[in-house]
PDB file of C-alpha atoms and ligand atoms in Angstrom:
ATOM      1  CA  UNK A   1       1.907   9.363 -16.656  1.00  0.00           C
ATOM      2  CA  UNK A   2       2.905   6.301 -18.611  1.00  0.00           C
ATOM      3  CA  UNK A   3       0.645   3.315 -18.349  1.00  0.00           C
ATOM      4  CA  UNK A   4       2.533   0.132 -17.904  1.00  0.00           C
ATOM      5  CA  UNK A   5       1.117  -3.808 -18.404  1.00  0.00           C
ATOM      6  CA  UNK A   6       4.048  -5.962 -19.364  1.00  0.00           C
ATOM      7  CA  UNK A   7       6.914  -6.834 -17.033  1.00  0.00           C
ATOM      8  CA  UNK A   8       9.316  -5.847 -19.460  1.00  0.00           C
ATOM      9  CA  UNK A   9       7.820  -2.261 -20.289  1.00  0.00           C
ATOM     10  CA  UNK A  10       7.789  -1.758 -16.274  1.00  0.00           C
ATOM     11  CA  UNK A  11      10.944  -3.211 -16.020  1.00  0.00           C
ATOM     12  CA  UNK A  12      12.800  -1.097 -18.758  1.00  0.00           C
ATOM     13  CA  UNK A  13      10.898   1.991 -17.320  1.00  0.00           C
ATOM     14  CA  UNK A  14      12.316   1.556 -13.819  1.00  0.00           C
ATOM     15  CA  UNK A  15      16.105   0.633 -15.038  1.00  0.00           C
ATOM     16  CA  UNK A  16      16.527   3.710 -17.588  1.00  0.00           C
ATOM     17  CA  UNK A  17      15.588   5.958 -14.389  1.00  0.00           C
ATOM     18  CA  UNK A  18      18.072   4.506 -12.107  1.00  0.00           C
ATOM     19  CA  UNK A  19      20.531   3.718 -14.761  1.00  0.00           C
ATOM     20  CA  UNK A  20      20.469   7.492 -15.293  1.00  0.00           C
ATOM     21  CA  UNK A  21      21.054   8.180 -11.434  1.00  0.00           C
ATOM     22  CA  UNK A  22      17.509   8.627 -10.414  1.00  0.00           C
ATOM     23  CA  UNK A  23      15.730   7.454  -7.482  1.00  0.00           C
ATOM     24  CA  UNK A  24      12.588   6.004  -7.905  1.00  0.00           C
ATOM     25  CA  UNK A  25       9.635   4.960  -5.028  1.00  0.00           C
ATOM     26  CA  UNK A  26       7.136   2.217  -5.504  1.00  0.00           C
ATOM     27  CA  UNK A  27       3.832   2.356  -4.064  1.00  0.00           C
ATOM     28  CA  UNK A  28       2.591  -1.317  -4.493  1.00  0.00           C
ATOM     29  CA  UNK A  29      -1.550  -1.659  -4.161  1.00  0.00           C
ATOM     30  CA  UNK A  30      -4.891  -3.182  -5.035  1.00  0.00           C
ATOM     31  CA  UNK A  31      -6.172  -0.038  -6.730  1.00  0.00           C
ATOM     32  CA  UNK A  32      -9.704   1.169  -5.436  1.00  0.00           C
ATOM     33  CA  UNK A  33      -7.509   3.965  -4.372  1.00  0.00           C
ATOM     34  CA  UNK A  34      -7.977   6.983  -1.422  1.00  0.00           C
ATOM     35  CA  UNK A  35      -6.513   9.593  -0.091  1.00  0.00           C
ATOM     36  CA  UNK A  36      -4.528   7.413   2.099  1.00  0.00           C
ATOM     37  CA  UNK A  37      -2.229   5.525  -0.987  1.00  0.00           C
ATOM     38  CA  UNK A  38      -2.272   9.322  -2.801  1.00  0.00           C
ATOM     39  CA  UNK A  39      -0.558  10.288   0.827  1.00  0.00           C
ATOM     40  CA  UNK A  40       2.197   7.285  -0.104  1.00  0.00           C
ATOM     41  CA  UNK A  41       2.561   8.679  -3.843  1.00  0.00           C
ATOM     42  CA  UNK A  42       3.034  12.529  -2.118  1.00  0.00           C
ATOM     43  CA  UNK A  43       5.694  11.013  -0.195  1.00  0.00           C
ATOM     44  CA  UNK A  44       7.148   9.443  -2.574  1.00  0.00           C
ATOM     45  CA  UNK A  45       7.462  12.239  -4.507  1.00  0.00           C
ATOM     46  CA  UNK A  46       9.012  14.136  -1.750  1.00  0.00           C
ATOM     47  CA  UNK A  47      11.830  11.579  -0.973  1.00  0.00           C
ATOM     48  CA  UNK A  48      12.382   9.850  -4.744  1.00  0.00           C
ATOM     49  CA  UNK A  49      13.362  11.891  -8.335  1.00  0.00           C
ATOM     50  CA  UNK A  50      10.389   9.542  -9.388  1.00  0.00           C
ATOM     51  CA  UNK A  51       7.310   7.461  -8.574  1.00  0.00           C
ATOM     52  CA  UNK A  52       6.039   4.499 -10.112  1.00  0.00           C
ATOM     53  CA  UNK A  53       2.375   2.648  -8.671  1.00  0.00           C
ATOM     54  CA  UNK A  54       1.121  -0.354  -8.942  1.00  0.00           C
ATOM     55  CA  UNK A  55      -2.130  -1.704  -9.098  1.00  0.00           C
ATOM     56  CA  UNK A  56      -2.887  -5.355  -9.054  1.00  0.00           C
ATOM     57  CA  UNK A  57      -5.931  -6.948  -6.899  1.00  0.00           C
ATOM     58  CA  UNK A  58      -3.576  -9.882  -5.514  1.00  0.00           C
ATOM     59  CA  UNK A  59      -5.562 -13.078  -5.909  1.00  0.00           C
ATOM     60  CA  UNK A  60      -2.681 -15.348  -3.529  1.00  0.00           C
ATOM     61  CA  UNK A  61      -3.335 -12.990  -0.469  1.00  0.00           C
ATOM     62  CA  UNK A  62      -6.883 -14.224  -0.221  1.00  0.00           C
ATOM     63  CA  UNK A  63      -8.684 -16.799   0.805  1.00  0.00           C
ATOM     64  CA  UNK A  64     -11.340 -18.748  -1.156  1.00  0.00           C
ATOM     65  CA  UNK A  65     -14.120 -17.417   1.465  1.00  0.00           C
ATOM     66  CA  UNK A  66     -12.830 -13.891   1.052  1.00  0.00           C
ATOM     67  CA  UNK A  67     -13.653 -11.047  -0.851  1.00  0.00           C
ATOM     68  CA  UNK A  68     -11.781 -11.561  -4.117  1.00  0.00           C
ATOM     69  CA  UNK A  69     -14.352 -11.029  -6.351  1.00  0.00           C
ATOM     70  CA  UNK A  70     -15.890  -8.231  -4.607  1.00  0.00           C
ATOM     71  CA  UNK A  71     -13.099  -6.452  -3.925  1.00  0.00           C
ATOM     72  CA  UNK A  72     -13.437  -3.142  -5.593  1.00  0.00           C
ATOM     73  CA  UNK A  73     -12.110  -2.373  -8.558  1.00  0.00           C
ATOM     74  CA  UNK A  74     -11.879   1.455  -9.782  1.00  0.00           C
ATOM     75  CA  UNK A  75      -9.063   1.462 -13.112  1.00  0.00           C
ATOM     76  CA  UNK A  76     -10.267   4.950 -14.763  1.00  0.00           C
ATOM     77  CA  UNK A  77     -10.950   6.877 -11.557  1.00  0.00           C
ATOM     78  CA  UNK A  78      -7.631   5.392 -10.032  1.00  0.00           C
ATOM     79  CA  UNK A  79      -5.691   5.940 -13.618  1.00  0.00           C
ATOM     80  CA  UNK A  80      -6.837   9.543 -12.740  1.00  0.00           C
ATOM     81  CA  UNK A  81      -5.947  10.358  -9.517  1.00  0.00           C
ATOM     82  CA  UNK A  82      -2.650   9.068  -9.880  1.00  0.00           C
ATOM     83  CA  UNK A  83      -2.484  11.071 -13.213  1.00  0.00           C
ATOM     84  CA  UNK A  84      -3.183  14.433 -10.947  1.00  0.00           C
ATOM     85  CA  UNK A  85      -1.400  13.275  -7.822  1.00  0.00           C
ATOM     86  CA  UNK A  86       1.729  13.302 -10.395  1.00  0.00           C
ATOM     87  CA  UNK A  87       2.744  10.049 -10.487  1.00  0.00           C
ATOM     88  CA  UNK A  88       5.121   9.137 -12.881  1.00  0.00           C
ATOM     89  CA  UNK A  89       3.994   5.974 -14.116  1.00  0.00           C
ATOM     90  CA  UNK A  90       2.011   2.772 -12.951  1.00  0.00           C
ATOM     91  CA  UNK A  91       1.948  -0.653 -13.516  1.00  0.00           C
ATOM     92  CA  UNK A  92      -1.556  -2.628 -13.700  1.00  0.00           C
ATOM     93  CA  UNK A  93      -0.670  -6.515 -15.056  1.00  0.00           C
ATOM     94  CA  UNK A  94      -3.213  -9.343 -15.577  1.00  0.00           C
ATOM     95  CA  UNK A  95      -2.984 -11.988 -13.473  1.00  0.00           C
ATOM     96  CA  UNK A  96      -1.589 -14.094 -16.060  1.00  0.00           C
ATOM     97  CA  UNK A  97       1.157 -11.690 -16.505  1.00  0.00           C
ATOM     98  CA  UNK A  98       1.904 -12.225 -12.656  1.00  0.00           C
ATOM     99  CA  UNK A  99       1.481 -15.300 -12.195  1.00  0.00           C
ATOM    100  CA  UNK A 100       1.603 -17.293 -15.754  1.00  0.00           C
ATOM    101  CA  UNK A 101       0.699 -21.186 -16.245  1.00  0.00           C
ATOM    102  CA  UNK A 102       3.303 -23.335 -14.217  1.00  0.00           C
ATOM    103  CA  UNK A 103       4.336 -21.025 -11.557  1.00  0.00           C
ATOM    104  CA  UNK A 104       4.796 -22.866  -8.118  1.00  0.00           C
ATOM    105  CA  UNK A 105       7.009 -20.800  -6.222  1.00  0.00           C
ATOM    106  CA  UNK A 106       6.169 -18.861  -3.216  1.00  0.00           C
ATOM    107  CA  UNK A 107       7.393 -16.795  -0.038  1.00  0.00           C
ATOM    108  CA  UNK A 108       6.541 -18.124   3.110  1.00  0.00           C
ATOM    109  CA  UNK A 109       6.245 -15.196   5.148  1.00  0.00           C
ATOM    110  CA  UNK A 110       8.221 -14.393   8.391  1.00  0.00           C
ATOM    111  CA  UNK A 111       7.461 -15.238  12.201  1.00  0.00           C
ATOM    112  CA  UNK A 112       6.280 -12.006  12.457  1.00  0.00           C
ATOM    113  CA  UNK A 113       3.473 -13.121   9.824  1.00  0.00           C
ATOM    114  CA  UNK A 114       2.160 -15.794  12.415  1.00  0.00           C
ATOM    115  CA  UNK A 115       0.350 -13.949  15.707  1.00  0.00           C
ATOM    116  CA  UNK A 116      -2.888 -12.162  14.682  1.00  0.00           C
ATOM    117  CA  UNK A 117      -3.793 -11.832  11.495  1.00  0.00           C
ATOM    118  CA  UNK A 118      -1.634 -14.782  10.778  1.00  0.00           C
ATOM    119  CA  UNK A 119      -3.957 -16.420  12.702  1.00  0.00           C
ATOM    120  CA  UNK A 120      -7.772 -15.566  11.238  1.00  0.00           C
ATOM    121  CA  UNK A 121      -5.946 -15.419   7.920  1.00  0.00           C
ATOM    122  CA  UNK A 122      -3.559 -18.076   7.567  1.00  0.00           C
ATOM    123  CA  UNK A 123      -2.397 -18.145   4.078  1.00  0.00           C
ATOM    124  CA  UNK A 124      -2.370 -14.015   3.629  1.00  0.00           C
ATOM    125  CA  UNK A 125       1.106 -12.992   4.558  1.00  0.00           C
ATOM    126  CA  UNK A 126       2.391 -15.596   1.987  1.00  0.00           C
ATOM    127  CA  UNK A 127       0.332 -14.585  -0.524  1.00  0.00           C
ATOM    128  CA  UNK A 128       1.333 -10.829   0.116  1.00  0.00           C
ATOM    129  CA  UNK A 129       4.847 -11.361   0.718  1.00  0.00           C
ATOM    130  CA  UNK A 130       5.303 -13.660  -3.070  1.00  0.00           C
ATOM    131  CA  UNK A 131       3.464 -10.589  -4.474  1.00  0.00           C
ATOM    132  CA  UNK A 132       5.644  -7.628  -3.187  1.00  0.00           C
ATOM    133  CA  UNK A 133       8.785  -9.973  -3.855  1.00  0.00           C
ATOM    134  CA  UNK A 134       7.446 -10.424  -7.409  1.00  0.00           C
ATOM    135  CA  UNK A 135       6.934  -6.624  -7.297  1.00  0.00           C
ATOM    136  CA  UNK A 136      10.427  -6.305  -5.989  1.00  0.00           C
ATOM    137  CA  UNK A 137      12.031  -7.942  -8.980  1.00  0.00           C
ATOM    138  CA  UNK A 138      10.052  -6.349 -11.532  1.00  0.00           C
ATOM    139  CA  UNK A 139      10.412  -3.151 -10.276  1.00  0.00           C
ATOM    140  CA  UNK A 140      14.170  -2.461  -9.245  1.00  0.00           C
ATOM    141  CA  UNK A 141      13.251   0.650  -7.365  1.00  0.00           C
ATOM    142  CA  UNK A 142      15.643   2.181  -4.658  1.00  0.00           C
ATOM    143  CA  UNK A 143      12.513   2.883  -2.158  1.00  0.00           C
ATOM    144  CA  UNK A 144       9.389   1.357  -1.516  1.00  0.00           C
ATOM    145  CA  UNK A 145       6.007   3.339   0.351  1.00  0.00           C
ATOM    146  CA  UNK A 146       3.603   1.563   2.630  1.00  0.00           C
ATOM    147  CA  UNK A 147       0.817   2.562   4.975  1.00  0.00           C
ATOM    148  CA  UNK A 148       1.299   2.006   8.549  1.00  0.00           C
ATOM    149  CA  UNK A 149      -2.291   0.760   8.540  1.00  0.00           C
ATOM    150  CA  UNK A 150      -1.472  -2.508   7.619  1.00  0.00           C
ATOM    151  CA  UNK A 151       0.598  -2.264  10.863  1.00  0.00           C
ATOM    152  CA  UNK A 152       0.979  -6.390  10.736  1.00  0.00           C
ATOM    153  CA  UNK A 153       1.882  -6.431   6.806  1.00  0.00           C
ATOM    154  CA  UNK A 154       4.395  -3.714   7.016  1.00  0.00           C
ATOM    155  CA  UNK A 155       6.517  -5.753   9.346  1.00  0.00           C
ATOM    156  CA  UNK A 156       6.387  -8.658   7.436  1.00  0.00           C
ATOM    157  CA  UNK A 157       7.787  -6.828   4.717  1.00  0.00           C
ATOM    158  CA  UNK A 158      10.773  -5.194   6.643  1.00  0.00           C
ATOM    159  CA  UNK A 159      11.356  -8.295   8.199  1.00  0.00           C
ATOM    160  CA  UNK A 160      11.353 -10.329   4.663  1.00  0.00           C
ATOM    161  CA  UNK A 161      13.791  -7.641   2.722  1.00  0.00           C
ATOM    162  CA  UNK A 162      16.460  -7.307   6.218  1.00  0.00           C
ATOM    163  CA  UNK A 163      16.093 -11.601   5.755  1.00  0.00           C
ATOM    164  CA  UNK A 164      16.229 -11.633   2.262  1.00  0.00           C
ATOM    165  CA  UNK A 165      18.751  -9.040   1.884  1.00  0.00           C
ATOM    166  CA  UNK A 166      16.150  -7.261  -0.980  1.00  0.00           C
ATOM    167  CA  UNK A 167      18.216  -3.917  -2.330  1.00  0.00           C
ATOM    168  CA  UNK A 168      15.169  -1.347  -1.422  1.00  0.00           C
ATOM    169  CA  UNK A 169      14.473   0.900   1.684  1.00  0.00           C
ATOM    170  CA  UNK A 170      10.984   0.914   3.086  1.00  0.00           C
ATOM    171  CA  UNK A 171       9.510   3.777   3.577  1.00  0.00           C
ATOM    172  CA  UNK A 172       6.573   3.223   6.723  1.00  0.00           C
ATOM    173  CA  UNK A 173       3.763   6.029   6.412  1.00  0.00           C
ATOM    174  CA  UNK A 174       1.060   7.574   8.863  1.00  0.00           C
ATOM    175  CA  UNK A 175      -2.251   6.196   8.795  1.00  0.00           C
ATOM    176  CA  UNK A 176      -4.504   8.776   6.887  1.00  0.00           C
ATOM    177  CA  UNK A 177      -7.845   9.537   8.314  1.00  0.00           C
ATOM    178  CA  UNK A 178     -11.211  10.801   8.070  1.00  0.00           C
ATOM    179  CA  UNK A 179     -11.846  13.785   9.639  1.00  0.00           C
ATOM    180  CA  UNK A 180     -14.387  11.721  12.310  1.00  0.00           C
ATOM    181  CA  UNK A 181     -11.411   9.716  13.321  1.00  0.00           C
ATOM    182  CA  UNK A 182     -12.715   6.665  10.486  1.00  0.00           C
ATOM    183  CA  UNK A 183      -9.027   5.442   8.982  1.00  0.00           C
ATOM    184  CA  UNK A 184      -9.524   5.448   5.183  1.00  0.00           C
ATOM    185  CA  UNK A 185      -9.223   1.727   3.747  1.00  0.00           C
ATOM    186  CA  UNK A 186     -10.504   0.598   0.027  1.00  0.00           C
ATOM    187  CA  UNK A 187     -13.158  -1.447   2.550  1.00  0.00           C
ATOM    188  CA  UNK A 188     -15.071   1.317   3.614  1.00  0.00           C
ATOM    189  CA  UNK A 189     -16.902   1.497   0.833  1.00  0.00           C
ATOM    190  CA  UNK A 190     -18.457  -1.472   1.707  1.00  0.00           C
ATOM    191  CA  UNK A 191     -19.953  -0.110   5.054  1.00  0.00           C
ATOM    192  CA  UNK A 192     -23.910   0.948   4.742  1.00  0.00           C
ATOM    193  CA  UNK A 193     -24.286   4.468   7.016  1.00  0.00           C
ATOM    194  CA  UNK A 194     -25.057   2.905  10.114  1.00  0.00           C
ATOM    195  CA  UNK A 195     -22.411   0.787   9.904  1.00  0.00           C
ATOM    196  CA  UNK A 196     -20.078   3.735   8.973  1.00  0.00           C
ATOM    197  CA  UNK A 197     -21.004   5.416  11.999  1.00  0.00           C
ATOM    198  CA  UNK A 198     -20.330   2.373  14.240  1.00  0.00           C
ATOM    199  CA  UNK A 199     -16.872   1.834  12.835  1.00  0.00           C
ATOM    200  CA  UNK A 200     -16.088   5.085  14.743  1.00  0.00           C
ATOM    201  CA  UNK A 201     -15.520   3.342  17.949  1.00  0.00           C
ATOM    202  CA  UNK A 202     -12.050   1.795  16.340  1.00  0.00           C
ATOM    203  CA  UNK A 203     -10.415   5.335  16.404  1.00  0.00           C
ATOM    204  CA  UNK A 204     -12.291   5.803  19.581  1.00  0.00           C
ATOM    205  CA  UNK A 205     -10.861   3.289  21.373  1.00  0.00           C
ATOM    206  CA  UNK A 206      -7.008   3.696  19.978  1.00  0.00           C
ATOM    207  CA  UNK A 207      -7.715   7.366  20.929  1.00  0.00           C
ATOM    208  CA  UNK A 208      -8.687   6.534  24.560  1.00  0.00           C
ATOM    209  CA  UNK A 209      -5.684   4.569  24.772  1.00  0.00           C
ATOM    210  CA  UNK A 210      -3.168   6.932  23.560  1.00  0.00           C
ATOM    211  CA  UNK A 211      -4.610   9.054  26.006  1.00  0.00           C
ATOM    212  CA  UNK A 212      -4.406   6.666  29.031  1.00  0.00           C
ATOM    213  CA  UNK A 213      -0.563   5.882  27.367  1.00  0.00           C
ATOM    214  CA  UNK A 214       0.416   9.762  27.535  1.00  0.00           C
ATOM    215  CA  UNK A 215      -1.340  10.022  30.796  1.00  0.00           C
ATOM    216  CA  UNK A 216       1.460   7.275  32.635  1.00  0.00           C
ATOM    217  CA  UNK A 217      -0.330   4.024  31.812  1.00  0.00           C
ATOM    218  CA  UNK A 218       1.982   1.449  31.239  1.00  0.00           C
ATOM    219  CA  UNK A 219       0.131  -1.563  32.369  1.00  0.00           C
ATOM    220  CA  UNK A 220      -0.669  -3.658  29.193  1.00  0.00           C
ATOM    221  CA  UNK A 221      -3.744  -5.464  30.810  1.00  0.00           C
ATOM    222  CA  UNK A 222      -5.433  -1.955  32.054  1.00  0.00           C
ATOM    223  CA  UNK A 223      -4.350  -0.258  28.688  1.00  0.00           C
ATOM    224  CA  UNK A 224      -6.559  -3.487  27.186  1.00  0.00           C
ATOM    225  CA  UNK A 225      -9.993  -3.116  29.030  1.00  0.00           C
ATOM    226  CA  UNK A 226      -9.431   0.437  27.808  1.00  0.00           C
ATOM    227  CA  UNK A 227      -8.515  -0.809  23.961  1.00  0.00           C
ATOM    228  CA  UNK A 228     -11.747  -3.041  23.990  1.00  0.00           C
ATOM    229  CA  UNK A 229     -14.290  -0.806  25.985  1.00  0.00           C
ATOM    230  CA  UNK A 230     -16.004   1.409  22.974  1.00  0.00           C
ATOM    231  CA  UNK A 231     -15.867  -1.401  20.883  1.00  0.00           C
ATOM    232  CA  UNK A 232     -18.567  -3.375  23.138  1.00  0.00           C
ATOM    233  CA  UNK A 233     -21.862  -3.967  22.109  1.00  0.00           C
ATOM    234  CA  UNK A 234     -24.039  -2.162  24.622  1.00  0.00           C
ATOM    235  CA  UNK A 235     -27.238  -0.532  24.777  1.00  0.00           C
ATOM    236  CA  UNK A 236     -25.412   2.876  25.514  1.00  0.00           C
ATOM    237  CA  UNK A 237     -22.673   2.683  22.981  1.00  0.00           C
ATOM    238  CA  UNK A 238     -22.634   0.634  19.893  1.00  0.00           C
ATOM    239  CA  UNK A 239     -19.703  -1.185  18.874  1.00  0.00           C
ATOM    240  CA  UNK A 240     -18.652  -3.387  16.129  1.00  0.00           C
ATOM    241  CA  UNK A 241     -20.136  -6.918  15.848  1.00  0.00           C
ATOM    242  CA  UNK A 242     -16.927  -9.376  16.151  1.00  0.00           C
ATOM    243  CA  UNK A 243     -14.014  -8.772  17.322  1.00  0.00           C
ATOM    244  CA  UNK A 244     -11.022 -10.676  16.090  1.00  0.00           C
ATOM    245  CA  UNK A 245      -8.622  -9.599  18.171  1.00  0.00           C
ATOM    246  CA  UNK A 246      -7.716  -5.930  20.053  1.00  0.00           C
ATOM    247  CA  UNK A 247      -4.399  -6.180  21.627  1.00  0.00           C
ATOM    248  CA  UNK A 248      -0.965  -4.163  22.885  1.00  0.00           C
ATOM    249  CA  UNK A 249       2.226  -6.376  21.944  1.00  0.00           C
ATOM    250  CA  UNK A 250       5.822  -5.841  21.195  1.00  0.00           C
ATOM    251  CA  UNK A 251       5.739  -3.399  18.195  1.00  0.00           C
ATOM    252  CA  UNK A 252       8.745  -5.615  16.550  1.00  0.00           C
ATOM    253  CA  UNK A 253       8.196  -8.663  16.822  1.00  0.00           C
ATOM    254  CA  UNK A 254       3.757  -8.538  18.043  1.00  0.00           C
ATOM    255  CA  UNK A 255       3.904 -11.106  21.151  1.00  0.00           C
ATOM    256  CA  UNK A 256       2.403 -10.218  24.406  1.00  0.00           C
ATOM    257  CA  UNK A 257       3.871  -8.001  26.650  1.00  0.00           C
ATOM    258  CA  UNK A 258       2.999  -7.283  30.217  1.00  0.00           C
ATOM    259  CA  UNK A 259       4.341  -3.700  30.024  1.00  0.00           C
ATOM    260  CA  UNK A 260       5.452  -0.969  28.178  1.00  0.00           C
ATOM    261  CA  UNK A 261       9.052  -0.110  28.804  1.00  0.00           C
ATOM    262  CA  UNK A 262      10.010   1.569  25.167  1.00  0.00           C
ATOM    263  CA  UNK A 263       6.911   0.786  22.512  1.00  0.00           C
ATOM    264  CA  UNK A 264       4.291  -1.221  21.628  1.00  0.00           C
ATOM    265  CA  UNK A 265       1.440  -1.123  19.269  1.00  0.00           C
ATOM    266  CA  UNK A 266      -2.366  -1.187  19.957  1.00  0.00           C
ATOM    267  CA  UNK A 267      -3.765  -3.350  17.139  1.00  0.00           C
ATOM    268  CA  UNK A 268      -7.528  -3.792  16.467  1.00  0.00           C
ATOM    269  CA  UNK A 269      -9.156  -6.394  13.594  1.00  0.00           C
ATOM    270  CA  UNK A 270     -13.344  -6.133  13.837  1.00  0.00           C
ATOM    271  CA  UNK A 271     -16.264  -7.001  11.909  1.00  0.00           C
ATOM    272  CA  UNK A 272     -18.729  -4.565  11.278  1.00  0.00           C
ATOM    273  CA  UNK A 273     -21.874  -6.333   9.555  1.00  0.00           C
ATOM    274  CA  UNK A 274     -19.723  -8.562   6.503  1.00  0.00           C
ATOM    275  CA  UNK A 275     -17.258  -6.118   6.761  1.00  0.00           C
ATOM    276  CA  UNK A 276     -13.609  -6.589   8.194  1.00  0.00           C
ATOM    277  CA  UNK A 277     -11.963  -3.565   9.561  1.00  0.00           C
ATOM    278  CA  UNK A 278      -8.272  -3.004  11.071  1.00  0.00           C
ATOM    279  CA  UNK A 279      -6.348   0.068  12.555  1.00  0.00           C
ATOM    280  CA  UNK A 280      -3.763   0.470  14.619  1.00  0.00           C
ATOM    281  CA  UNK A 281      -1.468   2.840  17.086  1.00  0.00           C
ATOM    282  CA  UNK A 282       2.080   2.944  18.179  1.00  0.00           C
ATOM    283  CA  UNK A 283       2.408   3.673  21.700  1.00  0.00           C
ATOM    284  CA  UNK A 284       5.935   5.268  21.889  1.00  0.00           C
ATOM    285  CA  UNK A 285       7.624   6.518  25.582  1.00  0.00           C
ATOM    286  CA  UNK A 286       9.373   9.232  24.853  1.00  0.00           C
TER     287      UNK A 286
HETATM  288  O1  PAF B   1      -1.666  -3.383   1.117  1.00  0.00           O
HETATM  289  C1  PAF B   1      -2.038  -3.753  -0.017  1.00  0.00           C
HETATM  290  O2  PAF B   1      -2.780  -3.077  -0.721  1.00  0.00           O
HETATM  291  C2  PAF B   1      -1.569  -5.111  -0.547  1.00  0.00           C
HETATM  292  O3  PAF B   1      -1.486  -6.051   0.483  1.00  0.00           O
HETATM  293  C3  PAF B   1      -0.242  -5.019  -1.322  1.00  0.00           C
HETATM  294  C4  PAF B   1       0.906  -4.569  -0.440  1.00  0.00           C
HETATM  295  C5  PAF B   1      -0.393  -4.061  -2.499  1.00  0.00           C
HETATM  296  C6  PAF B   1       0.130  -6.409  -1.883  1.00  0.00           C
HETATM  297  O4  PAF B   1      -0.853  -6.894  -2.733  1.00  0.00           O
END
């Protein structure tokens, strides 16, 4: 697996491919990586002639009270895992290489950016779309792989390439889980045991509304009191400590929706002790 740092080496790697006729998937992330991203790089491999990762802890995606600093960073043990998950080369640039002296231009993210997570985190879809952009350009791949976890993020993306008219297919992928029901995100290794155990009620209450959905349930405010049940507080059951927001909208565009006549998506952001945990499900009549 070749080991990439300037623009121009990742660049010239990514053009002699598809100059030669090759496709070639990009699995843009922060590093700190889990099964989930090597479940992007597998299906990468399964749709593109080659795959190229890349690993860059995005400082424009968050905020000054957020967890830059912390956020955990993993090169060697990441360098390896992509090395066995056969990867065919990945791209880890400074920050200066990314963003050098002088530079002042950035995406404002689309509409679809706003609702949500827009809203706790105002400035995070710009800083995430600029990045993937940048990535974009740098890397002319033909495909591009991204978790459905970041449910939210993934649609700002579609919506920014069909609006920007970016040469690249997105690829969405399935959420990858534990096998408790926990969704694996580079966060979790934040979570002390207790905690870990009480971030179970997330899956638990996606799960009880899937099964209310495939039961008939189409009634968005019943399907709610469902969604935000397990992840009460209570003496008997013990939830999460904040909840941000854990809602069923329009799986397009995210706005409120009464009920479900084709699909919608359940969409949960918590905090459990300092830590901030999403996951999501699509809710899909057949
Ligand atoms: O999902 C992530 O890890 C990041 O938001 C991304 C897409 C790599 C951009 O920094």
């Amino acid at each position: 697996m070749k080991i990439l740092h300037t623009i121009q080496d990742a660049r010239r790697f990514v053009w002699n491919l598809r100059s030669g006729g090759q496709s070639v998937g990009l699995v843009p992330t922060m590093g700190a990586l889990h099964a989930g991203h090597l479940s992007l790089v597998e299906q990468g491999r399964k749709s593109c002639d080659a795959v190229v990762t890349t690993i860059f802890v995005n400082p424009t995606q968050f905020a000054a009270n957020e967890d830059l600093d912390k956020y955990p960073r993993t090169i060697e043990r990441d360098i390896e895992l992509l090395s066995a998950a056969g990867c065919d080369a990945v791209f880890i640039p400074d920050v200066s290489e990314m963003y050098p002296d002088g530079s002042s231009t950035f995406v404002k993210a689309p509409d679809v950016g706003k609702p949500l997570e827009g809203e706790f985190r105002p400035t995070h879809f710009d800083g995430v779309a600029t990045v993937v952009l940048k990535l974009f350009q740098i890397l002319p791949t033909s495909h591009a792989f991204f978790g459905q976890k970041d449910y939210q993020q993934l649609r700002v993306i579609e919506t920014m390439v069909r609006d920007l008219n970016v040469p690249i297919e997105i690829m969405p992928c399935p959420i990858v889980r534990e096998s408790d029901g926990l969704a694996m995100s580079s966060r979790n290794r934040y979570l002390s045991d207790s905690e870990r155990q009480r971030a179970l009620c997330l899956s638990r209450a996606l799960a009880g509304v899937q099964t209310a959905f495939q039961n008939g349930q189409r009634d968005v405010a019943k399907l709610t009191e469902i969604l935000h049940a397990p992840l009460a507080d209570t003496p008997d059951s013990q939830g999460v400590d904040r909840v941000d927001y854990a809602v069923i909208v329009d799986c397009e565009n995210l706005q409120p929706i009464d009920t479900i006549s084709a699909s919608a998506v359940a969409l949960l952001a918590t905090h459990v002790g300092t830590t901030r945990l999403i996951d999501n499900c699509v809710l899909r009549c057949e």
